[in-house]
PDB file of C-alpha atoms in Angstrom:
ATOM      1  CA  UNK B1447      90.387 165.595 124.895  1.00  0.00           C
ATOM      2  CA  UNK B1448      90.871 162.822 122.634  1.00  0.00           C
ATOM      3  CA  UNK B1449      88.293 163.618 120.020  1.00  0.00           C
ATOM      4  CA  UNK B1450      88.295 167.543 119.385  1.00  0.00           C
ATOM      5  CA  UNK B1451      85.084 169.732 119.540  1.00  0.00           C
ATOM      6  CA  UNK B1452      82.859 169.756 116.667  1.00  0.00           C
ATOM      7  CA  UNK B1453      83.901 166.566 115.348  1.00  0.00           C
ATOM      8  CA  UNK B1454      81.002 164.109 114.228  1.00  0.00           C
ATOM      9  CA  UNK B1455      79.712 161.107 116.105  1.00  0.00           C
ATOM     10  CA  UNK B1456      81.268 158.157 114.430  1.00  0.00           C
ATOM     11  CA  UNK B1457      79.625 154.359 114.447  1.00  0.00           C
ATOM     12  CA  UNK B1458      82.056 152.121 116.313  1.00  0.00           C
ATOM     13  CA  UNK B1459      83.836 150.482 113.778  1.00  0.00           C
ATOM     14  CA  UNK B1460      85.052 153.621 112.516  1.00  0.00           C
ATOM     15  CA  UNK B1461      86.692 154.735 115.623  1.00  0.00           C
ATOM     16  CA  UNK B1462      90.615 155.203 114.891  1.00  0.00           C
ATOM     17  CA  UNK B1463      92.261 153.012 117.265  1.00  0.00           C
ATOM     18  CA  UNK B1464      94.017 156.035 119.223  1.00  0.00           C
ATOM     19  CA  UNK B1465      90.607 157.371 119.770  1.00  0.00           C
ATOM     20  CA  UNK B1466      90.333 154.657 122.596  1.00  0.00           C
ATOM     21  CA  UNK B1467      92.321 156.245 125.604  1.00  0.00           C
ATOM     22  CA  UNK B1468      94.458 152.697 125.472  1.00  0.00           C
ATOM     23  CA  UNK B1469      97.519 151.358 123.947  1.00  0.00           C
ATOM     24  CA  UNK B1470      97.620 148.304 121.992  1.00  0.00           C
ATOM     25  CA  UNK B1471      98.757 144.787 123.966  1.00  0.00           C
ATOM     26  CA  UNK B1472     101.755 143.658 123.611  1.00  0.00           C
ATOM     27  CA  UNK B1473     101.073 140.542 124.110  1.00  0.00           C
ATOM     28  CA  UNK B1474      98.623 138.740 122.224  1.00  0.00           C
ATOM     29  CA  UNK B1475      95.068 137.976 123.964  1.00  0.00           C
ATOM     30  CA  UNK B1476      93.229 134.643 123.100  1.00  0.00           C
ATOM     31  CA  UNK B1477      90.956 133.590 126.086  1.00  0.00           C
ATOM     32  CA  UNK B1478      88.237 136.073 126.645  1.00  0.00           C
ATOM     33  CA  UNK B1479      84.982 135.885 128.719  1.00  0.00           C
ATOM     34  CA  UNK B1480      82.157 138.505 129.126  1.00  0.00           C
ATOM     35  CA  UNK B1481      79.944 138.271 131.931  1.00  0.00           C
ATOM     36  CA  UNK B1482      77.348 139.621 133.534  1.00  0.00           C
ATOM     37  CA  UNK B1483      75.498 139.103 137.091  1.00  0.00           C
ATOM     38  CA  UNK B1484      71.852 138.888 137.931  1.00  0.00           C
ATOM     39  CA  UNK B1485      70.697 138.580 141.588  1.00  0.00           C
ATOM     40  CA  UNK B1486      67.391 138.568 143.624  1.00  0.00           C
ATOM     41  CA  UNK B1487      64.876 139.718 140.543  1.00  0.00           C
ATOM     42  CA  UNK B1488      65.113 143.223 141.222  1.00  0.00           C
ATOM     43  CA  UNK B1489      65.092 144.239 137.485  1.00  0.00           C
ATOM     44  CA  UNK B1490      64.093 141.929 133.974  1.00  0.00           C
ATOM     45  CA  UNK B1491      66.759 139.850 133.043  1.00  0.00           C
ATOM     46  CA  UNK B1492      68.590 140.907 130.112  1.00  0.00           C
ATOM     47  CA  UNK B1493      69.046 138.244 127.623  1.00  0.00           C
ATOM     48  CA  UNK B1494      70.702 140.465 125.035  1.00  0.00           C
ATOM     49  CA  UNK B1495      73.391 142.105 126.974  1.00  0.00           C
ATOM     50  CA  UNK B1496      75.770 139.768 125.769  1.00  0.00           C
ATOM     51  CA  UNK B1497      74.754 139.056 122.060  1.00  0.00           C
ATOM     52  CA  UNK B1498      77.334 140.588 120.504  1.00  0.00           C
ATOM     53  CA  UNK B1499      80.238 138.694 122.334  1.00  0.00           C
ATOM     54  CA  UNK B1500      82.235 136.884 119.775  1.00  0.00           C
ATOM     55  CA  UNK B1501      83.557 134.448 123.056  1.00  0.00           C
ATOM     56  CA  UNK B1502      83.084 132.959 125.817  1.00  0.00           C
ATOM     57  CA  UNK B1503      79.725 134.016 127.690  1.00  0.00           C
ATOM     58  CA  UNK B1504      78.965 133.824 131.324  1.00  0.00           C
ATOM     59  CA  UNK B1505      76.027 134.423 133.750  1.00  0.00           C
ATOM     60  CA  UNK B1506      76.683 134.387 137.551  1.00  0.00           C
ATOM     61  CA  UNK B1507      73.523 134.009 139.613  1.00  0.00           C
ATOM     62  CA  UNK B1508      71.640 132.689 142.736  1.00  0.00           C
ATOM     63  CA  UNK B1509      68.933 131.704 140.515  1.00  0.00           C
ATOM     64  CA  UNK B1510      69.361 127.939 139.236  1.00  0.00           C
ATOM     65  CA  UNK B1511      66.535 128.309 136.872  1.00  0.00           C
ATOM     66  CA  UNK B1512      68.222 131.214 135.247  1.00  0.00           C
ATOM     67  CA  UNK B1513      69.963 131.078 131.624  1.00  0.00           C
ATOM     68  CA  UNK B1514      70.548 133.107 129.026  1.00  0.00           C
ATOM     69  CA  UNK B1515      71.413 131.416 125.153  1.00  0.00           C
ATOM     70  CA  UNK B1516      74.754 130.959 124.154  1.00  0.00           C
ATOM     71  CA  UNK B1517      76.022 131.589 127.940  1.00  0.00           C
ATOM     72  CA  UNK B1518      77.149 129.247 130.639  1.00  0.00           C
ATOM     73  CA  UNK B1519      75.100 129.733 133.997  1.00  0.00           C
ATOM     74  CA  UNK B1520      77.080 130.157 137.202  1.00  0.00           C
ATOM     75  CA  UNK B1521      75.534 129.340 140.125  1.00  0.00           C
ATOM     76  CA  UNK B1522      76.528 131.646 143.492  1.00  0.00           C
ATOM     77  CA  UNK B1523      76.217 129.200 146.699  1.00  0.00           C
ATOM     78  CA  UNK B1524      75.909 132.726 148.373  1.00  0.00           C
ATOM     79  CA  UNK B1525      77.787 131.967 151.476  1.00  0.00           C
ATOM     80  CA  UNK B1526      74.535 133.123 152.945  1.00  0.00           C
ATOM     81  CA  UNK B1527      75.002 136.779 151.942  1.00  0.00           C
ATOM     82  CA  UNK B1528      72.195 138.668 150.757  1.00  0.00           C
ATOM     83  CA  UNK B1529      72.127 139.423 146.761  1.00  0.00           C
ATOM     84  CA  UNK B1530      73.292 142.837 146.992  1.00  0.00           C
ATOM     85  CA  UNK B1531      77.016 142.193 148.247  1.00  0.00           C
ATOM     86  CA  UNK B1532      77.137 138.739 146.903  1.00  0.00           C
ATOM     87  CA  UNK B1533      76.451 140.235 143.516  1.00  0.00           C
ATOM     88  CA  UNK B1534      79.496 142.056 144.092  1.00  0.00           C
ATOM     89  CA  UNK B1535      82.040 139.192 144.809  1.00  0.00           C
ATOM     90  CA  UNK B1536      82.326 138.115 140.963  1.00  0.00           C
ATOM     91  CA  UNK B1537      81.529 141.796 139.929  1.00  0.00           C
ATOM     92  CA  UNK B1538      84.712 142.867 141.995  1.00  0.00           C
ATOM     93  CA  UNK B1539      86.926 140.004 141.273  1.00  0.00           C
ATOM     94  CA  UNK B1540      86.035 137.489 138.344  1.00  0.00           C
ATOM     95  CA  UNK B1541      87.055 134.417 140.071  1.00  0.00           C
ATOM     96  CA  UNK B1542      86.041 130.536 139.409  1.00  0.00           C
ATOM     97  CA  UNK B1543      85.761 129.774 135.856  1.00  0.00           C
ATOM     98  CA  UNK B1544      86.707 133.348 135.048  1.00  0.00           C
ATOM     99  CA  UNK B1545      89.680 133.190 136.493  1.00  0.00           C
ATOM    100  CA  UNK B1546      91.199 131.030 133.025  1.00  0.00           C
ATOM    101  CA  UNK B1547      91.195 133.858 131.068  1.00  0.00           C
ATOM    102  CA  UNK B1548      93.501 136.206 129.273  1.00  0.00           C
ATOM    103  CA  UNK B1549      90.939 139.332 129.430  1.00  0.00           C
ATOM    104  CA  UNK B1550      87.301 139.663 131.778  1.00  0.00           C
ATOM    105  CA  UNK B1551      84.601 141.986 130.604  1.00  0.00           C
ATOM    106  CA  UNK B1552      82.052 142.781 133.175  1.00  0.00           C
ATOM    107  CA  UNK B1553      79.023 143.820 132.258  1.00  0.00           C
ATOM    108  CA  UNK B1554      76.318 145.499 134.025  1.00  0.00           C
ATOM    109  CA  UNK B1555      73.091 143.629 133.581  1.00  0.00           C
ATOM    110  CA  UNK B1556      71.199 147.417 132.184  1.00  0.00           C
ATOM    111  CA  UNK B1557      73.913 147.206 129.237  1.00  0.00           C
ATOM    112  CA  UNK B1558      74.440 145.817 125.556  1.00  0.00           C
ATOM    113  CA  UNK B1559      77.457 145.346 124.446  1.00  0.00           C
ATOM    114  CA  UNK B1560      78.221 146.990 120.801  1.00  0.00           C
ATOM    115  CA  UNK B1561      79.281 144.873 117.521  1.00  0.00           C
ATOM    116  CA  UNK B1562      83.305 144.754 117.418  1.00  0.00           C
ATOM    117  CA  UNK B1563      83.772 145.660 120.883  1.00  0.00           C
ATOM    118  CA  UNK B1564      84.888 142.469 121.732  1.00  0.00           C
ATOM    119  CA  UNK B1565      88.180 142.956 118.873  1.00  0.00           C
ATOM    120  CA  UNK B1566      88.939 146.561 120.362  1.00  0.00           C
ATOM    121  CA  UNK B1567      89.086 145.586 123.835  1.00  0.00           C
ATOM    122  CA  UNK B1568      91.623 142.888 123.170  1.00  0.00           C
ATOM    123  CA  UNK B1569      94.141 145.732 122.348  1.00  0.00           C
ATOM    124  CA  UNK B1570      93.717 146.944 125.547  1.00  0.00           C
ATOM    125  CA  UNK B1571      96.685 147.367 127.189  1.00  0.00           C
ATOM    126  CA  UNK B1572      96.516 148.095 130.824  1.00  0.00           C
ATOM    127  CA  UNK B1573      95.221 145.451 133.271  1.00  0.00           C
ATOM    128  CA  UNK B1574      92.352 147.409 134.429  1.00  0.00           C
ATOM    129  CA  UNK B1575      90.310 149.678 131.998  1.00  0.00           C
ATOM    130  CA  UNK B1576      86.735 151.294 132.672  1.00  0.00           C
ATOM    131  CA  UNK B1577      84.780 154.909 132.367  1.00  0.00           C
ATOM    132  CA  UNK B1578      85.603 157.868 133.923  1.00  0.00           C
ATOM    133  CA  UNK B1579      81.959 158.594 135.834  1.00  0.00           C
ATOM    134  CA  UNK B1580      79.352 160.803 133.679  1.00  0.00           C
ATOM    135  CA  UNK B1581      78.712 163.321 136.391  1.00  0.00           C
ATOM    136  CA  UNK B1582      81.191 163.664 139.203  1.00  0.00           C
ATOM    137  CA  UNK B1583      84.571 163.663 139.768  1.00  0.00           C
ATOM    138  CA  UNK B1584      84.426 163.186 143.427  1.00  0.00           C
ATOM    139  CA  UNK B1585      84.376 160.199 146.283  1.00  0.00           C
ATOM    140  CA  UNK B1586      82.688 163.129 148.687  1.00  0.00           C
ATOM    141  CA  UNK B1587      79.914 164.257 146.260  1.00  0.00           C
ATOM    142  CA  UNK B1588      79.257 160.387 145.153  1.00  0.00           C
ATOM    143  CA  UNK B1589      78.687 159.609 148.786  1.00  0.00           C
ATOM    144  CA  UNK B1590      75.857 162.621 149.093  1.00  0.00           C
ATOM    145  CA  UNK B1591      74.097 161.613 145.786  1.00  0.00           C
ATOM    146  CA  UNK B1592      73.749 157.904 147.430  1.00  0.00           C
ATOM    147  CA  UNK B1593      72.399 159.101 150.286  1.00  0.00           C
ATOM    148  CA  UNK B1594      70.015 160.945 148.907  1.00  0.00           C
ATOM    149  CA  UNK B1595      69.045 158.952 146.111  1.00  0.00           C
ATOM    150  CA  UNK B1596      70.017 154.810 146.949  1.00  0.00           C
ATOM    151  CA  UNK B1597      68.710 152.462 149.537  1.00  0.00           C
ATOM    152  CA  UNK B1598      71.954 152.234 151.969  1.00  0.00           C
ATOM    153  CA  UNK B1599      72.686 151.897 155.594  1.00  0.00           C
ATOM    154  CA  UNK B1600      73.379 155.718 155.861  1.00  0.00           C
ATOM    155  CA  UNK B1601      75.439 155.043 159.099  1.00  0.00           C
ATOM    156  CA  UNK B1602      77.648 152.324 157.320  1.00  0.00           C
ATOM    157  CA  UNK B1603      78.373 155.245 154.514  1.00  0.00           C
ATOM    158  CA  UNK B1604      78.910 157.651 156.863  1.00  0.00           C
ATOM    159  CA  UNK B1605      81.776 155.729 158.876  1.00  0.00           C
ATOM    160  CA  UNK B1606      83.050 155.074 155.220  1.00  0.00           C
ATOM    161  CA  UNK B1607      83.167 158.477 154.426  1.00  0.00           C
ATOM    162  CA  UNK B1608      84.575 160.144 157.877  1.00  0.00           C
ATOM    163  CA  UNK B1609      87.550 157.289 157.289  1.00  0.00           C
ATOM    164  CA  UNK B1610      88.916 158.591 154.010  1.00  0.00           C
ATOM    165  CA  UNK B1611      88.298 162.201 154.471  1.00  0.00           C
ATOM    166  CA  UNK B1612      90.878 161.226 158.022  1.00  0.00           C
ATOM    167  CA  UNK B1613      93.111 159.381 155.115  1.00  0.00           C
ATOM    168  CA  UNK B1614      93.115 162.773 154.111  1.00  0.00           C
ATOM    169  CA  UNK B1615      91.112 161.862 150.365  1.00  0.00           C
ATOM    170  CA  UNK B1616      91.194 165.639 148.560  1.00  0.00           C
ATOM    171  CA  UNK B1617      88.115 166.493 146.999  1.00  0.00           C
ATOM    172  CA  UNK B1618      87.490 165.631 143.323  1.00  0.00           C
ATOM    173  CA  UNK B1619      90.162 163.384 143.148  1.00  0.00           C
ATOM    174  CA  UNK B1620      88.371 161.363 140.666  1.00  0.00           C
ATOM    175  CA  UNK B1621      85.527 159.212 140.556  1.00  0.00           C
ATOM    176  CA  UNK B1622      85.131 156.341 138.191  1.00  0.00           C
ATOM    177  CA  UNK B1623      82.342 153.467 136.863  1.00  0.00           C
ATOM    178  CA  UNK B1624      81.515 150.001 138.326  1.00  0.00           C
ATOM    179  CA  UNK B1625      78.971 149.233 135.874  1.00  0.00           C
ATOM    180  CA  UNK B1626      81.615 148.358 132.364  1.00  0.00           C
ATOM    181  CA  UNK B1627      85.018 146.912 133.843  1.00  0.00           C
ATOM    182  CA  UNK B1628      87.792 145.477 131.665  1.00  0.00           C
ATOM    183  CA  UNK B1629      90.370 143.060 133.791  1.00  0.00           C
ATOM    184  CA  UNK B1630      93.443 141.113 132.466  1.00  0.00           C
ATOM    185  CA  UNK B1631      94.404 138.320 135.041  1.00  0.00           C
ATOM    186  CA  UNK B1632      94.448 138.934 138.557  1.00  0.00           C
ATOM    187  CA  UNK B1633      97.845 138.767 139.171  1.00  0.00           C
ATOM    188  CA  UNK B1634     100.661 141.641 141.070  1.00  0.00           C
ATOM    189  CA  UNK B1635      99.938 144.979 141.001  1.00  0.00           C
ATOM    190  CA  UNK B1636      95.834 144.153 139.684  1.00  0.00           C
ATOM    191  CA  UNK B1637      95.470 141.537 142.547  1.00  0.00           C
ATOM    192  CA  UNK B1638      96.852 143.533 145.409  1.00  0.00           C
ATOM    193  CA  UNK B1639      94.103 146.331 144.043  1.00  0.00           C
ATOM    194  CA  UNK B1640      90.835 143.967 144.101  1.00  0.00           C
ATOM    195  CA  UNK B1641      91.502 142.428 147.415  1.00  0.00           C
ATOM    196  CA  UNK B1642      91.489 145.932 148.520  1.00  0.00           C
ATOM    197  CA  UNK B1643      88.573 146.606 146.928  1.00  0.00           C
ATOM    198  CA  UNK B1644      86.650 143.374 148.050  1.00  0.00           C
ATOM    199  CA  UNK B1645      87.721 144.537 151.692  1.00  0.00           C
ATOM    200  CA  UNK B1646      86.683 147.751 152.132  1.00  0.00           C
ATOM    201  CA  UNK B1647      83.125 146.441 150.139  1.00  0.00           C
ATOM    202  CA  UNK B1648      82.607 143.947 152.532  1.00  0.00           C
ATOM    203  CA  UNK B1649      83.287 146.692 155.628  1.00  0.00           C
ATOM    204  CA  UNK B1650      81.794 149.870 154.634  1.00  0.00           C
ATOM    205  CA  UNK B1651      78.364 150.725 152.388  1.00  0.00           C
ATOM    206  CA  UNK B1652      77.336 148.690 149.329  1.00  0.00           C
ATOM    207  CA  UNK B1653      78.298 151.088 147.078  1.00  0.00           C
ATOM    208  CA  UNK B1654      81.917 150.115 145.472  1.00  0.00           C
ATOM    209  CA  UNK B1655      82.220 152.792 143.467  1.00  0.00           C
ATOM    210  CA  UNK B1656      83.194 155.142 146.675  1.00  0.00           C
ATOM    211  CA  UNK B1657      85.481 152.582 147.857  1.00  0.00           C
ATOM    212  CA  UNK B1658      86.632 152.201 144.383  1.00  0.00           C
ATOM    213  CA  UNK B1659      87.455 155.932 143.808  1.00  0.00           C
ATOM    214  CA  UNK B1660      89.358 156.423 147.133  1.00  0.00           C
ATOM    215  CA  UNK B1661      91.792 153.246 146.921  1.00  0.00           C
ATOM    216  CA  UNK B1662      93.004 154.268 143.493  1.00  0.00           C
ATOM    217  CA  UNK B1663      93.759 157.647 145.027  1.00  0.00           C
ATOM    218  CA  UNK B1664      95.472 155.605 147.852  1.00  0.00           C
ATOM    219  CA  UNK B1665      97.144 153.072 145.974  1.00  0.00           C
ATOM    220  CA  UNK B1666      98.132 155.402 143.144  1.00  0.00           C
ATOM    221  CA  UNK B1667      96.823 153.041 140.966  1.00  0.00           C
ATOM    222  CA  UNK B1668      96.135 154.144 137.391  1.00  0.00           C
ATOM    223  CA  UNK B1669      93.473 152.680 135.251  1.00  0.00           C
ATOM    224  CA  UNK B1670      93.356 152.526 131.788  1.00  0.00           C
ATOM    225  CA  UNK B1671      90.323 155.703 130.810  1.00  0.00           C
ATOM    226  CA  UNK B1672      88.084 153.893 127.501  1.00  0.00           C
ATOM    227  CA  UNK B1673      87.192 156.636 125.404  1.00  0.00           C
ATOM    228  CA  UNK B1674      83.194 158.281 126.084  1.00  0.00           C
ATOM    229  CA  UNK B1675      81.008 157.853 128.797  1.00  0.00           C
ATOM    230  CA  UNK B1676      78.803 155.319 130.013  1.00  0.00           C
ATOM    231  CA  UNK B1677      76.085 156.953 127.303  1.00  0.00           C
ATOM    232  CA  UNK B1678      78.097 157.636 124.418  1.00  0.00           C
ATOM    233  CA  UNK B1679      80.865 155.293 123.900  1.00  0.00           C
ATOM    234  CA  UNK B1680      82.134 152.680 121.108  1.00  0.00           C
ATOM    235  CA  UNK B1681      81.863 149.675 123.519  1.00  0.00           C
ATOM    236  CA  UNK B1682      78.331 148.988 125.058  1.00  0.00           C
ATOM    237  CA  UNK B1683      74.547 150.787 125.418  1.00  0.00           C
ATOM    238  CA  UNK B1684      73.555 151.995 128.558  1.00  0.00           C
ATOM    239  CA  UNK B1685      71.217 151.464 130.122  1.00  0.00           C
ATOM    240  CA  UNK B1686      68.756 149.575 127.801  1.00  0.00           C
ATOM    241  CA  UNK B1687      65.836 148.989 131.147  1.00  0.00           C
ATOM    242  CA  UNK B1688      64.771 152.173 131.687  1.00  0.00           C
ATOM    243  CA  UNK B1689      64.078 153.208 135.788  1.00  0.00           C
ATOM    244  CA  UNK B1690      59.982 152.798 134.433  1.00  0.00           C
ATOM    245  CA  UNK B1691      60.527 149.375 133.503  1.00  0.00           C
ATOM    246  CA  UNK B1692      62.777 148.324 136.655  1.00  0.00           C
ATOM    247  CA  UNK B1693      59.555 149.981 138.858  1.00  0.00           C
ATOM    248  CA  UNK B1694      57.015 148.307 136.851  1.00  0.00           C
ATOM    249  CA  UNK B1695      59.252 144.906 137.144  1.00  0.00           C
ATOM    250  CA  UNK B1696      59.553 145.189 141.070  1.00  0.00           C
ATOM    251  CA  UNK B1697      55.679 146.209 141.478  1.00  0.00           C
ATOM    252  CA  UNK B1698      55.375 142.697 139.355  1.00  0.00           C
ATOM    253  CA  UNK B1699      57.295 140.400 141.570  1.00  0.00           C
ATOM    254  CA  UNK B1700      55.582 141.626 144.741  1.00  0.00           C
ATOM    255  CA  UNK B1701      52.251 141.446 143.817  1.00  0.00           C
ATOM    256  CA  UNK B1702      53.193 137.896 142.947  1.00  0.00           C
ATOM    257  CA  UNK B1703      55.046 136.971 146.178  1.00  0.00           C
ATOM    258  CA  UNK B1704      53.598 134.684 148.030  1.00  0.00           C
ATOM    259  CA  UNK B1705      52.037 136.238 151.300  1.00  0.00           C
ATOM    260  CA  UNK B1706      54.083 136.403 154.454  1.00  0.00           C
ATOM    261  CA  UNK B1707      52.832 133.632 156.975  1.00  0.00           C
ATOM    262  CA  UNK B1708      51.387 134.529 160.343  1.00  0.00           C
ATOM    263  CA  UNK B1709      53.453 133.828 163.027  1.00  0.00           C
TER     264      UNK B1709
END
């Protein structure tokens, strides 16, 4: 463990720098963008998710009308795919306007990034950092919770599933968060990964962090581990819209939907 039982809670800016899982860059960062998607109303919008960035701020939508201050508004034509896998596109690989920059810093619409995280992750030093996941450690035992707990074509999951167990996936071979993700430019080794990832997204369940847990196992890939969890960490809150308030959001919108016509 990096920080040592019975050590206090520190506030973020008094993290030592070794306390972050990462090495320093050794070469310099100067072009980074945080971003954040928000498709098909399903939850409030969070306009303060990305106060804190001291750069460039993006918002990828299929919403027009959408915008959030101080951020640029990205427009998804959608390639008619519904909003839960075209969501995923820039989630998976930051592409478009994204694609200028040194370092990319998803961030799950539920989360607030923290003051200073922007200057920590520039040190980062591997081209792919994120979270080790809060409660599992296993593709196998993520694939049960979503089918008891997420809206998902079971059968789709299933298929999933049944291939990497035959790919011969051991159990608890790690399991890791979609909803923070850290990128340097898509390039060799980190591009090779993502169009892996957007593949087997696009061909099994909606649920990338299975896919995403089994193809590092496959590829041997090795991510750079920030230091906490998605709860307790120096980088961002999570989640700051509680499940009441999503509920309460989604009871909102369909009462106000306009009624199906006859036909």
């Amino acid at each position: 463990r990096i920080m040592r039982r019975g050590h206090r809670r520190r506030d973020a800016q008094n993290y030592p720098d070794h306390y972050f899982g990462l090495q320093k860059a050794r070469h310099r960062v100067t072009r980074v963008a945080v971003y954040s998607c928000y498709y098909g109303a399903h939850e409030p919008l969070n306009h303060l998710a990305m106060a804190e960035a001291d750069c460039d701020r993006f918002i990828v939508t299929d919403n027009p009308d959408i915008s959030v201050d101080g951020a640029t508004t990205i427009v998804d034509d959608m390639m008619d795919l519904p909003p839960a896998i075209a969501s995923r596109r820039y989630k998976l690989c930051p592409q478009g306007p994204l694609s200028d920059y040194d370092l990319t810093i998803y961030l799950d619409n539920r989360s607030a990034l923290k003051p200073n995280a922007i200057q920590r992750l520039k040190e980062v030093e591997a081209p792919f950092s994120l979270f080790r996941h809060h409660q599992r450690d296993c593709v196998y035992r993520e694939g049960k919770a979503c089918r008891r707990n997420k809206v998902i074509d079971k059968k789709r999951l299933d298929r999933q599933i049944a291939r990497y167990r035959q790919a011969g996936l051991p159990r608890n071979s790690g399991l890791f968060c979609g909803t923070f993700l850290v990128r340097k430019r898509i390039e060799g080794q980190l591009a090779d990964f993502t169009h892996a990832w957007v593949e087997h997204f696009l061909h099994y369940s909606e649920r990338d962090q299975i896919s995403l847990g089994y193809l590092a196992w496959r590829q041997k890939y090795e991510f750079g581990i920030l230091y906490g969890n998605l709860a307790d960490n120096p980088f961002m809150r999570w989640p700051v819209i509680s499940k009441t308030e999503r509920a309460a959001f989604r009871a909102s919108v369909e009462n106000h939907a306009p009624a199906t016509p006859p036909g």
